[in-house]
PDB file of C-alpha atoms in Angstrom:
ATOM      1  CA  MET A   1      12.111  11.091 -17.488  1.00 69.00           C
ATOM      2  CA  THR A   2       9.354   8.309 -17.542  1.00 88.00           C
ATOM      3  CA  ALA A   3       6.081   8.136 -15.780  1.00 88.00           C
ATOM      4  CA  LEU A   4       7.292   6.469 -12.902  1.00 90.00           C
ATOM      5  CA  THR A   5       9.980   8.982 -12.373  1.00 90.00           C
ATOM      6  CA  SER A   6       7.989  12.134 -12.937  1.00 92.00           C
ATOM      7  CA  THR A   7       7.047  14.554 -10.131  1.00 93.00           C
ATOM      8  CA  LYS A   8       3.519  14.664 -11.342  1.00 94.00           C
ATOM      9  CA  THR A   9       3.265  10.785 -10.525  1.00 96.00           C
ATOM     10  CA  TYR A  10       4.595  11.482  -7.042  1.00 97.00           C
ATOM     11  CA  THR A  11       2.039  14.346  -6.789  1.00 97.00           C
ATOM     12  CA  LEU A  12      -0.905  12.229  -8.172  1.00 97.00           C
ATOM     13  CA  LEU A  13       0.104   9.425  -5.751  1.00 98.00           C
ATOM     14  CA  ALA A  14       0.364  11.766  -2.809  1.00 98.00           C
ATOM     15  CA  ALA A  15      -3.247  13.059  -3.360  1.00 98.00           C
ATOM     16  CA  LEU A  16      -4.143   9.361  -3.489  1.00 97.00           C
ATOM     17  CA  GLN A  17      -2.580   8.581  -0.047  1.00 98.00           C
ATOM     18  CA  ALA A  18      -4.200  11.797   1.532  1.00 98.00           C
ATOM     19  CA  GLY A  19      -7.854  10.684   0.224  1.00 97.00           C
ATOM     20  CA  ASP A  20      -6.943   7.316   1.689  1.00 96.00           C
ATOM     21  CA  ALA A  21      -5.933   8.806   4.949  1.00 97.00           C
ATOM     22  CA  VAL A  22      -9.182  10.892   5.148  1.00 97.00           C
ATOM     23  CA  ALA A  23     -11.402   7.697   4.363  1.00 96.00           C
ATOM     24  CA  CYS A  24      -9.412   5.576   6.807  1.00 95.00           C
ATOM     25  CA  ALA A  25      -9.953   8.442   9.530  1.00 95.00           C
ATOM     26  CA  ILE A  26     -13.794   8.732   8.927  1.00 94.00           C
ATOM     27  CA  PRO A  27     -13.593   5.292   8.630  1.00 90.00           C
ATOM     28  CA  VAL A  28     -15.747   4.490   5.607  1.00 94.00           C
ATOM     29  CA  ALA A  29     -17.661   1.076   5.534  1.00 94.00           C
ATOM     30  CA  PRO A  30     -15.675  -0.591   2.817  1.00 93.00           C
ATOM     31  CA  ILE A  31     -12.197   0.024   4.520  1.00 93.00           C
ATOM     32  CA  THR A  32     -13.822  -1.148   7.657  1.00 93.00           C
ATOM     33  CA  LYS A  33     -14.760  -4.365   6.153  1.00 93.00           C
ATOM     34  CA  ALA A  34     -11.461  -4.717   4.263  1.00 93.00           C
ATOM     35  CA  LEU A  35      -9.489  -4.297   7.550  1.00 94.00           C
ATOM     36  CA  ASP A  36     -11.881  -6.809   9.248  1.00 94.00           C
ATOM     37  CA  ASP A  37     -11.311  -9.365   6.629  1.00 93.00           C
ATOM     38  CA  VAL A  38      -7.577  -9.249   6.939  1.00 93.00           C
ATOM     39  CA  GLY A  39      -7.890  -9.296  10.490  1.00 93.00           C
ATOM     40  CA  LEU A  40      -6.159  -6.185  11.336  1.00 92.00           C
ATOM     41  CA  ASP A  41      -6.501  -5.385  15.115  1.00 93.00           C
ATOM     42  CA  PRO A  42      -8.982  -2.450  15.768  1.00 94.00           C
ATOM     43  CA  GLN A  43      -6.414  -0.820  18.189  1.00 95.00           C
ATOM     44  CA  LEU A  44      -4.027  -0.543  15.397  1.00 94.00           C
ATOM     45  CA  ARG A  45      -6.373   1.173  12.782  1.00 94.00           C
ATOM     46  CA  PRO A  46      -6.046   4.512  14.261  1.00 95.00           C
ATOM     47  CA  VAL A  47      -2.283   4.544  12.958  1.00 96.00           C
ATOM     48  CA  LEU A  48      -3.455   3.937   9.506  1.00 96.00           C
ATOM     49  CA  PRO A  49      -4.459   7.718   8.587  1.00 97.00           C
ATOM     50  CA  ILE A  50      -1.275   8.989  10.410  1.00 97.00           C
ATOM     51  CA  VAL A  51       0.893   6.687   8.166  1.00 97.00           C
ATOM     52  CA  LYS A  52      -1.059   7.422   5.192  1.00 97.00           C
ATOM     53  CA  ALA A  53      -0.828  11.400   5.650  1.00 98.00           C
ATOM     54  CA  ALA A  54       2.799  11.027   6.402  1.00 98.00           C
ATOM     55  CA  SER A  55       3.398   9.063   3.063  1.00 98.00           C
ATOM     56  CA  ALA A  56       1.652  11.775   1.225  1.00 98.00           C
ATOM     57  CA  ILE A  57       3.825  14.625   2.694  1.00 98.00           C
ATOM     58  CA  GLY A  58       6.846  12.295   1.871  1.00 98.00           C
ATOM     59  CA  LEU A  59       5.826  11.861  -1.612  1.00 98.00           C
ATOM     60  CA  LEU A  60       5.267  15.636  -1.934  1.00 97.00           C
ATOM     61  CA  SER A  61       8.764  16.256  -0.876  1.00 96.00           C
ATOM     62  CA  VAL A  62       9.952  15.351  -4.097  1.00 96.00           C
ATOM     63  CA  TYR A  63      10.068  18.763  -5.240  1.00 95.00           C
ATOM     64  CA  ARG A  64      12.458  19.952  -2.468  1.00 94.00           C
ATOM     65  CA  PHE A  65      13.862  16.640  -1.075  1.00 95.00           C
ATOM     66  CA  PRO A  66      13.947  13.974  -3.763  1.00 95.00           C
ATOM     67  CA  ALA A  67      15.874  11.657  -1.396  1.00 95.00           C
ATOM     68  CA  LEU A  68      13.257  11.857   1.218  1.00 97.00           C
ATOM     69  CA  ALA A  69      10.603  11.255  -1.514  1.00 96.00           C
ATOM     70  CA  ARG A  70      12.666   7.882  -2.600  1.00 96.00           C
ATOM     71  CA  VAL A  71      12.836   6.850   1.146  1.00 97.00           C
ATOM     72  CA  THR A  72       8.894   7.292   1.056  1.00 98.00           C
ATOM     73  CA  THR A  73       8.480   4.941  -1.721  1.00 98.00           C
ATOM     74  CA  PHE A  74      10.656   2.473   0.077  1.00 98.00           C
ATOM     75  CA  MET A  75       8.772   2.696   3.042  1.00 98.00           C
ATOM     76  CA  LEU A  76       5.419   2.233   1.240  1.00 98.00           C
ATOM     77  CA  THR A  77       6.870  -0.718  -0.527  1.00 98.00           C
ATOM     78  CA  ILE A  78       7.465  -2.282   3.047  1.00 98.00           C
ATOM     79  CA  TYR A  79       3.702  -1.036   3.897  1.00 97.00           C
ATOM     80  CA  PHE A  80       2.417  -2.930   1.013  1.00 97.00           C
ATOM     81  CA  VAL A  81       4.571  -6.192   1.548  1.00 98.00           C
ATOM     82  CA  LEU A  82       2.809  -6.196   4.986  1.00 96.00           C
ATOM     83  CA  ALA A  83      -0.457  -5.532   3.122  1.00 95.00           C
ATOM     84  CA  VAL A  84      -0.104  -8.327   0.904  1.00 97.00           C
ATOM     85  CA  ALA A  85       1.045 -10.635   3.814  1.00 96.00           C
ATOM     86  CA  PHE A  86      -2.040  -9.795   5.738  1.00 95.00           C
ATOM     87  CA  HIS A  87      -4.381 -10.701   2.612  1.00 95.00           C
ATOM     88  CA  VAL A  88      -2.501 -13.843   2.100  1.00 96.00           C
ATOM     89  CA  ARG A  89      -2.534 -14.832   5.721  1.00 95.00           C
ATOM     90  CA  ALA A  90      -6.153 -14.122   5.941  1.00 94.00           C
ATOM     91  CA  LYS A  91      -6.877 -16.193   2.669  1.00 94.00           C
ATOM     92  CA  ASP A  92      -8.408 -12.975   1.360  1.00 90.00           C
ATOM     93  CA  TRP A  93      -8.272 -13.413  -2.625  1.00 93.00           C
ATOM     94  CA  SER A  94     -10.230 -10.303  -2.814  1.00 91.00           C
ATOM     95  CA  PRO A  95      -9.606  -7.246  -5.266  1.00 93.00           C
ATOM     96  CA  GLY A  96      -7.874  -5.792  -2.283  1.00 91.00           C
ATOM     97  CA  LEU A  97      -5.050  -8.304  -2.703  1.00 95.00           C
ATOM     98  CA  VAL A  98      -4.703  -7.305  -6.292  1.00 96.00           C
ATOM     99  CA  ALA A  99      -4.605  -3.621  -5.448  1.00 96.00           C
ATOM    100  CA  ALA A 100      -2.051  -4.331  -2.559  1.00 96.00           C
ATOM    101  CA  SER A 101       0.075  -6.317  -5.036  1.00 97.00           C
ATOM    102  CA  SER A 102      -0.063  -3.569  -7.737  1.00 97.00           C
ATOM    103  CA  PHE A 103       0.961  -0.919  -5.206  1.00 97.00           C
ATOM    104  CA  LEU A 104       3.645  -3.002  -4.047  1.00 98.00           C
ATOM    105  CA  ALA A 105       5.064  -3.412  -7.492  1.00 98.00           C
ATOM    106  CA  LEU A 106       4.558   0.263  -8.271  1.00 97.00           C
ATOM    107  CA  PHE A 107       6.392   1.622  -5.027  1.00 97.00           C
ATOM    108  CA  ALA A 108       9.216  -0.959  -5.336  1.00 97.00           C
ATOM    109  CA  THR A 109       9.910  -0.025  -9.097  1.00 97.00           C
ATOM    110  CA  MET A 110       9.647   3.769  -8.003  1.00 96.00           C
ATOM    111  CA  THR A 111      12.155   3.221  -5.160  1.00 97.00           C
ATOM    112  CA  ALA A 112      14.551   1.394  -7.586  1.00 95.00           C
ATOM    113  CA  LYS A 113      14.128   4.294 -10.266  1.00 93.00           C
ATOM    114  CA  GLY A 114      13.972   7.310  -7.927  1.00 91.00           C
ATOM    115  CA  PRO A 115      12.419  10.446  -8.962  1.00 93.00           C
ATOM    116  CA  SER A 116      13.523  12.704 -11.955  1.00 86.00           C
ATOM    117  CA  ILE A 117      14.311  16.118 -10.887  1.00 76.00           C
ATOM    118  CA  ASN A 118      15.062  18.963 -13.162  1.00 63.00           C
ATOM    119  CA  ARG A 119      17.662  21.173 -11.629  1.00 50.00           C
ATOM    120  CA  ARG A 120      17.354  24.872 -12.765  1.00 44.00           C
TER     121      ARG A 120
END
């Protein structure tokens, strides 16, 4: 088992996604600014907390449904491909692009490896 395949990693990332869902739902000012900077239509923004909450649940499914957790990392890879594309299209070379690119690499690698599950 590696850090990328550990259920603890999936749990930590689920907590991060859940916190991000709450921050998007409020919405906090830095997130609003980042979404403005990349030109995301305000009508699409209410979908983000739902997507992020669903991804948190999908990541937590690693304990009972590891295949669903792997599908979730695949869908998050697609999400971050789109996030990187929005940053590049908007010529937004901010730390948000670095973060989106890092998460893209992380979730793509997690998808390729899949979770380690200890069957008892």
